Coordinates of C-alpha atoms in Angstrom, one line a residue:
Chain A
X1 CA 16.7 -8.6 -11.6
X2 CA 18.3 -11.6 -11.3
X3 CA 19.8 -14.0 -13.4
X4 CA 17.2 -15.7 -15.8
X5 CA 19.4 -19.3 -15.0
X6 CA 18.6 -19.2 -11.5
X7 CA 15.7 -22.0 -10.2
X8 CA 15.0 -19.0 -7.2
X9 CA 14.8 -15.2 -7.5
X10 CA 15.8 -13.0 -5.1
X11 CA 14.5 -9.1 -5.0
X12 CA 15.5 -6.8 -3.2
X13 CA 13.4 -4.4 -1.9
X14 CA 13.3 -1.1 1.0
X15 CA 11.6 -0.9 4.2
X16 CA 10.4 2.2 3.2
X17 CA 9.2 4.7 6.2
X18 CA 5.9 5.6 4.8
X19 CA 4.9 1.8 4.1
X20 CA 5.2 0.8 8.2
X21 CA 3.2 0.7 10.6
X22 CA 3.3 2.7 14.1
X23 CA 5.4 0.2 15.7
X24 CA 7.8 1.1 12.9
X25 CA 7.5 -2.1 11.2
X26 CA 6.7 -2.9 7.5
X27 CA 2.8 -3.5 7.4
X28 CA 1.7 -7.0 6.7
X29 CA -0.2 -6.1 3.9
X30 CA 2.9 -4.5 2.3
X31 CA 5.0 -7.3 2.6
X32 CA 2.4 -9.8 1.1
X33 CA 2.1 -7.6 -1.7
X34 CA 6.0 -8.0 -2.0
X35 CA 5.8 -11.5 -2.1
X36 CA 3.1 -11.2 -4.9
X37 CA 5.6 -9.0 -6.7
X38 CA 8.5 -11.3 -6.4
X39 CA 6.0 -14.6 -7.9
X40 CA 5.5 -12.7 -10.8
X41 CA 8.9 -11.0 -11.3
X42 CA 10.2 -14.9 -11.0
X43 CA 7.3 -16.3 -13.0
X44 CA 7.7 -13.5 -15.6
X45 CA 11.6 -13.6 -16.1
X46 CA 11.1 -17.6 -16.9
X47 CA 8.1 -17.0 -19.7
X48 CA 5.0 -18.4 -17.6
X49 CA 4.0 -15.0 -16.0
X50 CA 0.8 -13.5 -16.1
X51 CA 2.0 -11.0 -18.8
X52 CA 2.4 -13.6 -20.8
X53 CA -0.4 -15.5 -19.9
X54 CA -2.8 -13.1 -20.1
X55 CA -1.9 -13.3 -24.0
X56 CA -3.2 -16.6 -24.5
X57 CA -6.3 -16.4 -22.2
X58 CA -4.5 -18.0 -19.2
X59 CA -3.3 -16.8 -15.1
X60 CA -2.7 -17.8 -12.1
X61 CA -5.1 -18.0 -9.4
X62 CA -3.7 -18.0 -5.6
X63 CA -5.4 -20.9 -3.9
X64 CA -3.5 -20.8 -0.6
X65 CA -0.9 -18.8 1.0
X66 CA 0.6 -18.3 4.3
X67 CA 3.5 -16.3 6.2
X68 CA 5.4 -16.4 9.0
X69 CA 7.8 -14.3 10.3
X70 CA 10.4 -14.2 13.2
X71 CA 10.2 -10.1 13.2
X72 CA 8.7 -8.1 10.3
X73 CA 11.4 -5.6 8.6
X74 CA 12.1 -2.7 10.6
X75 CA 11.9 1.2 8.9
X76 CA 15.0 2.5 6.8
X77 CA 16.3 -1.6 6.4
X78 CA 16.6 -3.6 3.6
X79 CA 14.9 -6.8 2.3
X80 CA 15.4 -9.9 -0.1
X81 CA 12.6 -12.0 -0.8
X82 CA 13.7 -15.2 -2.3
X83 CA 11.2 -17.6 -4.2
X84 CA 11.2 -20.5 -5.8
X85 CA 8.4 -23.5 -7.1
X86 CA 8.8 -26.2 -5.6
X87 CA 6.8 -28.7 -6.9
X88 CA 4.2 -28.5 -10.0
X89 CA 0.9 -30.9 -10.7
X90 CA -0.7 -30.6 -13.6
X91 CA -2.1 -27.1 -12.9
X92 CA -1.0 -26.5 -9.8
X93 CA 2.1 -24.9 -8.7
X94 CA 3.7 -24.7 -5.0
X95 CA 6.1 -21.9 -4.3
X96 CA 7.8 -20.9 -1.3
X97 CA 9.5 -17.7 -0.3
X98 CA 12.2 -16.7 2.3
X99 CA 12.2 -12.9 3.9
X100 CA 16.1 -12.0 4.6
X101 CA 17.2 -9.4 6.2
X102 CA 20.2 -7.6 4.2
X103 CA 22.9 -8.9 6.7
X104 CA 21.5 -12.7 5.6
X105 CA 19.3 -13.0 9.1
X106 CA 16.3 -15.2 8.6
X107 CA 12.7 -12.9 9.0
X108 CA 10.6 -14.8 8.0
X109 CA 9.0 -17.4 5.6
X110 CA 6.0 -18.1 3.3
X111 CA 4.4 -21.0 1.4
X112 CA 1.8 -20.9 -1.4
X113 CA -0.5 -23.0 -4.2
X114 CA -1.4 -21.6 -7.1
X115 CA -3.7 -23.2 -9.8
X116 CA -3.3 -22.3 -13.7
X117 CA -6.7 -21.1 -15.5
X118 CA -8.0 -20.0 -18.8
X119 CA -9.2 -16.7 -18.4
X120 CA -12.7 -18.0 -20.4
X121 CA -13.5 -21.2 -19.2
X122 CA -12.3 -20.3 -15.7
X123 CA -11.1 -24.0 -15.3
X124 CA -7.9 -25.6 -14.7
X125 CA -5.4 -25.6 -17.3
X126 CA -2.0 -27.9 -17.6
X127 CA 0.6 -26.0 -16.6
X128 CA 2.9 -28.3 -18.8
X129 CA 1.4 -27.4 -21.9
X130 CA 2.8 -23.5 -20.9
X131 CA 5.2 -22.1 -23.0
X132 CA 6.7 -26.1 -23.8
X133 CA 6.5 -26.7 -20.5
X134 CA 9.3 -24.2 -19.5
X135 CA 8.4 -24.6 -15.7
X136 CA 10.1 -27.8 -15.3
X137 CA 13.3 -26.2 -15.9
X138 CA 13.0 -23.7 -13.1
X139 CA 11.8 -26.5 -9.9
X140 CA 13.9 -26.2 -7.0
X141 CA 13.1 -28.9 -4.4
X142 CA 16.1 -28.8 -1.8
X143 CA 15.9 -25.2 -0.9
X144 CA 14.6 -25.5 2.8
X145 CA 11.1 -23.2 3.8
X146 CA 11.0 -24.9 7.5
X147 CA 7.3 -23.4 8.1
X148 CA 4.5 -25.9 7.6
X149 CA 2.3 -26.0 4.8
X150 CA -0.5 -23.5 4.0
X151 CA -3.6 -24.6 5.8
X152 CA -7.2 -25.0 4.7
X153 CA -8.6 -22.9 7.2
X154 CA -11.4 -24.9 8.6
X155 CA -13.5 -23.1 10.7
X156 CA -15.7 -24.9 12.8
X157 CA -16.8 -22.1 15.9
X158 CA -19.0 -19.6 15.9
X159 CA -18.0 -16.5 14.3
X160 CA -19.5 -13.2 14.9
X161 CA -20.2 -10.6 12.2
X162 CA -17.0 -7.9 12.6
X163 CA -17.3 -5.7 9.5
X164 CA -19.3 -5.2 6.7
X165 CA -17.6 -2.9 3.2
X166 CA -18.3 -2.3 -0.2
X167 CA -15.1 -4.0 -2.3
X168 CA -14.0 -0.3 -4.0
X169 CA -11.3 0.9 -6.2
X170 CA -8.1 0.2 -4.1
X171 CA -9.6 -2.9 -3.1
X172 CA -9.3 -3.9 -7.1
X173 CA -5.6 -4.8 -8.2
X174 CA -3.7 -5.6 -11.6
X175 CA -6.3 -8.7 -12.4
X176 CA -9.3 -6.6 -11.6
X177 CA -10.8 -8.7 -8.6
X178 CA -10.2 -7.7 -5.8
X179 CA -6.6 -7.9 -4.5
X180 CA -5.7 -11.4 -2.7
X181 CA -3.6 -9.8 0.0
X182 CA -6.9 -6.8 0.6
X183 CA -8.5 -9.2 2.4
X184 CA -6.0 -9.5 4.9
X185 CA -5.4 -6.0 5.0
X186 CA -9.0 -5.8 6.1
X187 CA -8.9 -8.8 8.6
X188 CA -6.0 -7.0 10.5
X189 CA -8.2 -3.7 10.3
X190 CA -10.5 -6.2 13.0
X191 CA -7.8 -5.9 15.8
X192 CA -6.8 -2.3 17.3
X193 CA -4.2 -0.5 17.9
X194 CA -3.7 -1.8 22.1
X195 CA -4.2 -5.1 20.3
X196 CA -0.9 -4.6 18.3
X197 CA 1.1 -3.0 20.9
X198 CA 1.2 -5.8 22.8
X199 CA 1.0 -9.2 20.1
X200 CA 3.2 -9.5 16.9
X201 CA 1.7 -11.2 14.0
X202 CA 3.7 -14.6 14.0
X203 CA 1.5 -16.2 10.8
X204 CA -1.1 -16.2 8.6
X205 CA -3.1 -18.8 6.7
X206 CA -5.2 -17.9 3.8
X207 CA -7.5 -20.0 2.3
X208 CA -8.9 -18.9 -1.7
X209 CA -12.1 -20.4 -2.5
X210 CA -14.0 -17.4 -4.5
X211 CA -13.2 -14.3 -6.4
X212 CA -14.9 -10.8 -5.3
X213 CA -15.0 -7.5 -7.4
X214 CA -15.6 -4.2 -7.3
X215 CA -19.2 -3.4 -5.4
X216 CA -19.5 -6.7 -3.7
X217 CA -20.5 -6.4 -0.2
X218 CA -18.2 -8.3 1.9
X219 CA -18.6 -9.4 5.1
X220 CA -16.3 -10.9 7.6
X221 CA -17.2 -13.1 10.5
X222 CA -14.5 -13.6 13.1
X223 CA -13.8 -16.1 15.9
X224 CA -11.5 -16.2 18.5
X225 CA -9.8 -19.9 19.0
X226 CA -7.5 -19.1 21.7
X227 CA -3.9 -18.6 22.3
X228 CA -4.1 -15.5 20.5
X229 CA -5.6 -17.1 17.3
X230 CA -8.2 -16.0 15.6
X231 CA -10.2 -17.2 12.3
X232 CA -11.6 -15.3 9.7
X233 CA -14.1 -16.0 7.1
X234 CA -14.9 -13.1 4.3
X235 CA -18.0 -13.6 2.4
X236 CA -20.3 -12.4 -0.4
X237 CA -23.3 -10.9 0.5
X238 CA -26.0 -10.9 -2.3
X239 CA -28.8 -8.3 -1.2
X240 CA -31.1 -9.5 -4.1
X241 CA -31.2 -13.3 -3.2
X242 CA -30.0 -12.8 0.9
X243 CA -27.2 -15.4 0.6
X244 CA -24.0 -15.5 1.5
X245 CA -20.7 -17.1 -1.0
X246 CA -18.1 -17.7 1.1
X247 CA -14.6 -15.8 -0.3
X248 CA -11.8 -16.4 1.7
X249 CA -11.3 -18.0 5.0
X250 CA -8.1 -16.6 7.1
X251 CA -6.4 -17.9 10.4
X252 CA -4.2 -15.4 12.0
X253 CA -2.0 -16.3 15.1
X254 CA -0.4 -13.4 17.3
X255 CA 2.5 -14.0 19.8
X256 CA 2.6 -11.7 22.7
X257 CA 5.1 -8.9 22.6
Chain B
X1 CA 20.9 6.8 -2.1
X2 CA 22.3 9.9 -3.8
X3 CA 25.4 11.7 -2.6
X4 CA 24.7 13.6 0.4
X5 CA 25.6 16.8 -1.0
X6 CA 23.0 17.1 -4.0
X7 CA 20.7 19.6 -3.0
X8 CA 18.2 17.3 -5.3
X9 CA 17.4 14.0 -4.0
X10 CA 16.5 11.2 -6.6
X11 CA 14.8 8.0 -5.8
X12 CA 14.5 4.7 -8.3
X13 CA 11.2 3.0 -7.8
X14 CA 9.4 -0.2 -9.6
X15 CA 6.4 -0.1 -10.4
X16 CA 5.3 -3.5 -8.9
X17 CA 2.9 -5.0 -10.5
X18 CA 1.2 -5.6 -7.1
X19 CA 1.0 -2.0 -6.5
X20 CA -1.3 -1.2 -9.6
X21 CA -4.7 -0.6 -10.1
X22 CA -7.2 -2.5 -12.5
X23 CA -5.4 -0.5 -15.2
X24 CA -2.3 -1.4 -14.8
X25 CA -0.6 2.0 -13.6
X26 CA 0.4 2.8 -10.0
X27 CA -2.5 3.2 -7.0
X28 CA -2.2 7.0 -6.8
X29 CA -1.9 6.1 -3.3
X30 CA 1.1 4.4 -3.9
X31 CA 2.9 7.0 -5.1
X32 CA 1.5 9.2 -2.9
X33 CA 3.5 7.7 -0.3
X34 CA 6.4 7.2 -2.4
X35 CA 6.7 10.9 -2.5
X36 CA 6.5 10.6 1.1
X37 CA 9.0 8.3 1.6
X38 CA 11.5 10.4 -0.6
X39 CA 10.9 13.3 1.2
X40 CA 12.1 11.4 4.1
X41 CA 15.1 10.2 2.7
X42 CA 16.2 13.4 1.3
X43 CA 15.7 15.2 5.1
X44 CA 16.8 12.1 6.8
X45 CA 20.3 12.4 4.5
X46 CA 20.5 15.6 5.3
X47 CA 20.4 15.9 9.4
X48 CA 16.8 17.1 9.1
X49 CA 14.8 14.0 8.6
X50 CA 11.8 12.7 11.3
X51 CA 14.2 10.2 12.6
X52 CA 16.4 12.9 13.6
X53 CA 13.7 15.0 14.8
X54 CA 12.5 12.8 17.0
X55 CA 15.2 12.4 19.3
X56 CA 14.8 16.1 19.6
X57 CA 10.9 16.0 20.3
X58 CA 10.4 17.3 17.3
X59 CA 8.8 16.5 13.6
X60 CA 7.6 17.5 10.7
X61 CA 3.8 18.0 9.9
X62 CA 2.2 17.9 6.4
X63 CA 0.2 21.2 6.0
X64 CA -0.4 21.1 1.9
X65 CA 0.4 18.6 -0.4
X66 CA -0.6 18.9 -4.6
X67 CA -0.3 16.3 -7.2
X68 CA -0.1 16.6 -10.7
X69 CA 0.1 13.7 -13.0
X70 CA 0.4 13.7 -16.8
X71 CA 0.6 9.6 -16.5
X72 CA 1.1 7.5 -13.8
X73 CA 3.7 4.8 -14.0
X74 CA 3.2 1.6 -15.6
X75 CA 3.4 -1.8 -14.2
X76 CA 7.2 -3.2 -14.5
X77 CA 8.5 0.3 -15.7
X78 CA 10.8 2.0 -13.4
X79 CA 11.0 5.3 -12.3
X80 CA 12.4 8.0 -10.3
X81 CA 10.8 10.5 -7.7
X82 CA 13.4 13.8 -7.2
X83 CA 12.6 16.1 -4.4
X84 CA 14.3 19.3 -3.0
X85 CA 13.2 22.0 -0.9
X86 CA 13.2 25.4 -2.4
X87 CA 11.9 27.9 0.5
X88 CA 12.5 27.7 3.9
X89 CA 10.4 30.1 6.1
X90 CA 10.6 30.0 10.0
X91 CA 8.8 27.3 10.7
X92 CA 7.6 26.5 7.1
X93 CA 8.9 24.6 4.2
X94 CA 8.0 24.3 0.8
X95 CA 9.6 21.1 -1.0
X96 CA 8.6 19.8 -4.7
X97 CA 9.0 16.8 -6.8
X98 CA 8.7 15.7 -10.0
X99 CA 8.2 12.3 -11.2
X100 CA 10.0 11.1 -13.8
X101 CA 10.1 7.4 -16.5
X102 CA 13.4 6.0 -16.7
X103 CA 13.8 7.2 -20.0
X104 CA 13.4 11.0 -18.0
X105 CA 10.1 11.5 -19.3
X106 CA 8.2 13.7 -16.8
X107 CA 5.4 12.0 -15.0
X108 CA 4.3 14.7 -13.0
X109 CA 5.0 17.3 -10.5
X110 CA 4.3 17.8 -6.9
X111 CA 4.0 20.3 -4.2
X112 CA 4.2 20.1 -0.8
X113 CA 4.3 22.5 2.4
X114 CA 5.8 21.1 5.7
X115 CA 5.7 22.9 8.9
X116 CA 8.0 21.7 12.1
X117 CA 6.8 21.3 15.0
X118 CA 7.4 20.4 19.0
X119 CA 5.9 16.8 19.4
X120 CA 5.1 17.7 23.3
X121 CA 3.7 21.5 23.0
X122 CA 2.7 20.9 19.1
X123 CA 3.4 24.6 18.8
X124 CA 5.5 25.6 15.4
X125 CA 9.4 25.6 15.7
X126 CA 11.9 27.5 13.6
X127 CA 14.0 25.6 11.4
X128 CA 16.8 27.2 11.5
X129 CA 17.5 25.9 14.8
X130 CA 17.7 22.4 14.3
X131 CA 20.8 20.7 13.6
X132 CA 22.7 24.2 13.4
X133 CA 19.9 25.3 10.6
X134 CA 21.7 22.7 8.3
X135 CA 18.4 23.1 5.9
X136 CA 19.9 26.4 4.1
X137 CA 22.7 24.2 2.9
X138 CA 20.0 22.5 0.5
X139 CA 17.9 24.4 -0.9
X140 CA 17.4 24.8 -4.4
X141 CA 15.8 27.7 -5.7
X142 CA 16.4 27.0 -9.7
X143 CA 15.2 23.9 -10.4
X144 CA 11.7 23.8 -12.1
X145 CA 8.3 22.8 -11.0
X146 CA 5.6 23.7 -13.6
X147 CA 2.4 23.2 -11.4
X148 CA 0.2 25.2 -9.6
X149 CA 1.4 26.1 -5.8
X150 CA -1.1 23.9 -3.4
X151 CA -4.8 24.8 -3.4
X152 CA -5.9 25.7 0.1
X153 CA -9.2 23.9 -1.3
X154 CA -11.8 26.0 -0.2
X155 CA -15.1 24.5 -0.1
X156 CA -18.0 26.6 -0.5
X157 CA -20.5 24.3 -2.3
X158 CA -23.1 22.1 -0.5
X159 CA -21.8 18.4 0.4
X160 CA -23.1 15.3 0.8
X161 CA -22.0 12.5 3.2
X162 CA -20.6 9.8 1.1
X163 CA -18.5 7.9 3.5
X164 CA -18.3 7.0 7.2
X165 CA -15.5 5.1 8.6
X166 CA -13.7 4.7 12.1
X167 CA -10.1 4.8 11.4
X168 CA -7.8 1.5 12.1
X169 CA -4.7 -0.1 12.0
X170 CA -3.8 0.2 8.8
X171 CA -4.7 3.5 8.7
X172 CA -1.8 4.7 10.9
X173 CA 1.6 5.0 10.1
X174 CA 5.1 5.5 11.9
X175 CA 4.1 8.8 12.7
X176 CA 1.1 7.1 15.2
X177 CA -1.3 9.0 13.3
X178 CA -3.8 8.8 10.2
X179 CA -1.6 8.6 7.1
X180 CA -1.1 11.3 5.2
X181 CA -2.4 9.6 2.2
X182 CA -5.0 7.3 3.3
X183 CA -7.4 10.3 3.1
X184 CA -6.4 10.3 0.1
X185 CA -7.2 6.7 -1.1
X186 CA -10.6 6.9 1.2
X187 CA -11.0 9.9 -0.6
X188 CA -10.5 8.0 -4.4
X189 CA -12.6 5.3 -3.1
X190 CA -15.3 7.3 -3.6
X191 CA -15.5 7.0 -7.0
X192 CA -16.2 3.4 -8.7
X193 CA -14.6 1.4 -11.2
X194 CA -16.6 2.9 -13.7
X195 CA -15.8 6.4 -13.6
X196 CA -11.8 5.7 -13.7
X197 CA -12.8 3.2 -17.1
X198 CA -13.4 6.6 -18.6
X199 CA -11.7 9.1 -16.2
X200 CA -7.9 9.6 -15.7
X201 CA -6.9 11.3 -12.1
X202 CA -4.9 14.6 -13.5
X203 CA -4.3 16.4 -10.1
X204 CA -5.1 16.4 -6.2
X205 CA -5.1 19.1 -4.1
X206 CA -4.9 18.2 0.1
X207 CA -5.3 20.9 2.6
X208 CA -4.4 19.4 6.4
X209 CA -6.1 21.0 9.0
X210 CA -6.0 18.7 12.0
X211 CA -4.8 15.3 12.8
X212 CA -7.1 11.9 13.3
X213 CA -5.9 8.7 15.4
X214 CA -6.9 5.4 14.9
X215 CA -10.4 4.7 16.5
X216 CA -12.2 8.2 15.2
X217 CA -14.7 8.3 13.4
X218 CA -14.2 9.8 10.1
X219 CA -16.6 11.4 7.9
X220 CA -16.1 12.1 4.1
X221 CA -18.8 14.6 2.5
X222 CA -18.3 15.1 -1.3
X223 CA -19.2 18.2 -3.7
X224 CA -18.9 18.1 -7.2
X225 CA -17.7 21.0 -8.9
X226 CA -18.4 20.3 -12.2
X227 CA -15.9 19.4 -15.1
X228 CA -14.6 16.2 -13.7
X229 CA -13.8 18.1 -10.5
X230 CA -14.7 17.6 -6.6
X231 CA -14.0 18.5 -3.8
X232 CA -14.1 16.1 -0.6
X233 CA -14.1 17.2 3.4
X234 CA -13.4 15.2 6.1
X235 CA -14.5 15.7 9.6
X236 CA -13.3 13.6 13.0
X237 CA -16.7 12.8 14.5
X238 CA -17.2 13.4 18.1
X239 CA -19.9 10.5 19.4
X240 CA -20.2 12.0 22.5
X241 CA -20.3 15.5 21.9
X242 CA -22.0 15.3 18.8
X243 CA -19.8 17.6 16.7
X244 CA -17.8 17.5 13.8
X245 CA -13.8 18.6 13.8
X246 CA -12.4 19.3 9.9
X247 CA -9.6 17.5 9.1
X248 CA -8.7 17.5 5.7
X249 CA -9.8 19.4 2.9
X250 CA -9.8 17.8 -0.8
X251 CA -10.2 18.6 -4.2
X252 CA -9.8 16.1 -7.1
X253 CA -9.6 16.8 -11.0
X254 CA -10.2 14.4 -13.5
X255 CA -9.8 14.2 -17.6
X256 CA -11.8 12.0 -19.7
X257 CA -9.6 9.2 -21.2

């Protein structure tokens, strides 16, 4: 735990063996649910996390969030993840994050939006009327996050149905819809093992628009863009009424080993 | 990392936040692989870990694993996972944990049989011949485990198909084969939301029988055998041939909250 002075927190955290993947890498869903981890450590050591939120009928919704990374962490190394907000609107928040590796080495990078909203109402909330508006204290605007900003995922091709599941138990995290980063998890469950052994995930763009819970059916359409890019868009099935909500829409680009 | 010459290993974890379930305590996956991971460290300290292994063509190959869990850990509490190995037969090992609050309040207990094995003939291998049988320097026959030795999980009641899957990426660790735990949470996932708002997981019992690699088909038939208790198979389906290969054997026991 860092200082509670400090505009950015920094966590440290293991490469642990039995969290990689076969390339003896950390999996991409792991590390986004580090970053997650590191938003609300820093959000929750300033007095406008979600713990304390949650006690006057308030969170945070993600909105968008995307990564990129030079080379995930390996097996057996150590990690910081550094974040910081950068910039806050009325309800919404920007944050960014930097991935060092122990020795300092720049791995990677993400951006993300997050809007404020009362747990009842479900609508936006003013973030300055938080706590006295303790966030303003804690903005950090010239720490550098050289990625570009999250996108909106527009997807315009055709996509093809990939995978169809029923949203279950681990899909269901701490706010009891189904985790942000389990979608991604799932989207990289659409490209096999040959895929991986010869492309690296470079970045990933995630677009919010819907909440899913447990016993949705979800269904993901995927198309391919080229250049190794691919677009993803998770929706809502509703066997009763036969229509579709869209959840999420996700962009992934690959570089080539 | 604890001094190298501690027969016990200890570990400090978090409890991330990002890591919990809808009730706020720790996936039992999660830990799961935690207990993984610190088996790992305490064999890779010790000159008899995987990464050793390896560059002898060899590894080791979970063949029983139990779980027994008086609470799980809490989001934002720390705690500790201790392992040690307290038999070492031929080719056989038998290693425990137990899982303890940072105010060393027990958690729970695990047990766990390893066997090692030649990666190229996958034929057992005596222990006492790697790395000058260095394992007999460890192992520590006094500290206590109060649990049940690992259920071979006999399954003798009719089952029914609950689940069908082909395994993927994310399924695979840095072993290159189905994870160890992912049965597991595949296995938990059978249950919904509802049944752990009344039901708490109180122990697991996992028999491995034979490997899976990403692109099988899995197939997960359940039994219940009364009083919160199941027991869960799954079988590698073979398309082609049109037969089913067990690979895991499951029993898990629940208590009413």
């Amino acid at each position: 735990m860092n200082q509670i002075i400090n505009k950015v927190g920094t966590y440290n955290f293991s490469a642990e063996p039995f969290h990689c993947d076969f390339s003896n890498r950390i999996m991409p869903g792991h590390l986004g649910n580090q970053m997650l981890n590191a938003s609300d450590y820093h959000s929750d050591e300033r007095g406008y996390g979600i713990r304390y939120l949650n006690t006057i009928n308030k969170t945070w919704v993600l909105s968008r969030l995307c990564i990129e990374m030079e080379q995930f962490p390996k097996a057996y190394t150590q990690y910081t993840i550094s974040t910081w907000v950068d910039k806050v609107m009325h309800s919404f928040t920007t944050r960014n994050f930097d991935v060092l590796s122990s020795d300092g080495t720049p791995l990677g990078y993400g951006r993300s939006i997050w809007a404020l909203i009362d747990t009842e109402t479900r609508q936006p909330f003013e973030i300055a009327k938080v706590n006295n508006g303790v966030i303003q204290q804690f903005v950090e605007t010239t720490r550098p996050c050289p990625i570009a900003e999250p996108d909106r995922v527009r997807i315009t091709q055709p996509t093809t149905l990939a995978l169809q599941l029923k949203a279950c138990y681990s899909d269901v995290d701490i706010n009891g819809h189904v985790n942000s980063i389990k979608y991604v998890e799932h989207a990289l469950d659409l490209f096999d093992l040959s895929w991986y052994r010869q492309h690296q995930l470079k970045r990933i763009d995630i677009a919010y628009v819907a909440e899913s819970h447990e016993g949705d059916q979800l269904n993901f359409y995927k198309a391919s863009l080229g250049n190794e890019e691919f677009a993803i868009k998770v929706v809502r099935f509703d066997k009763t009424a036969q229509t579709e909500k869209e959840c999420v829409r996700i962009k992934v680009k690959f570089v080539k080993e």
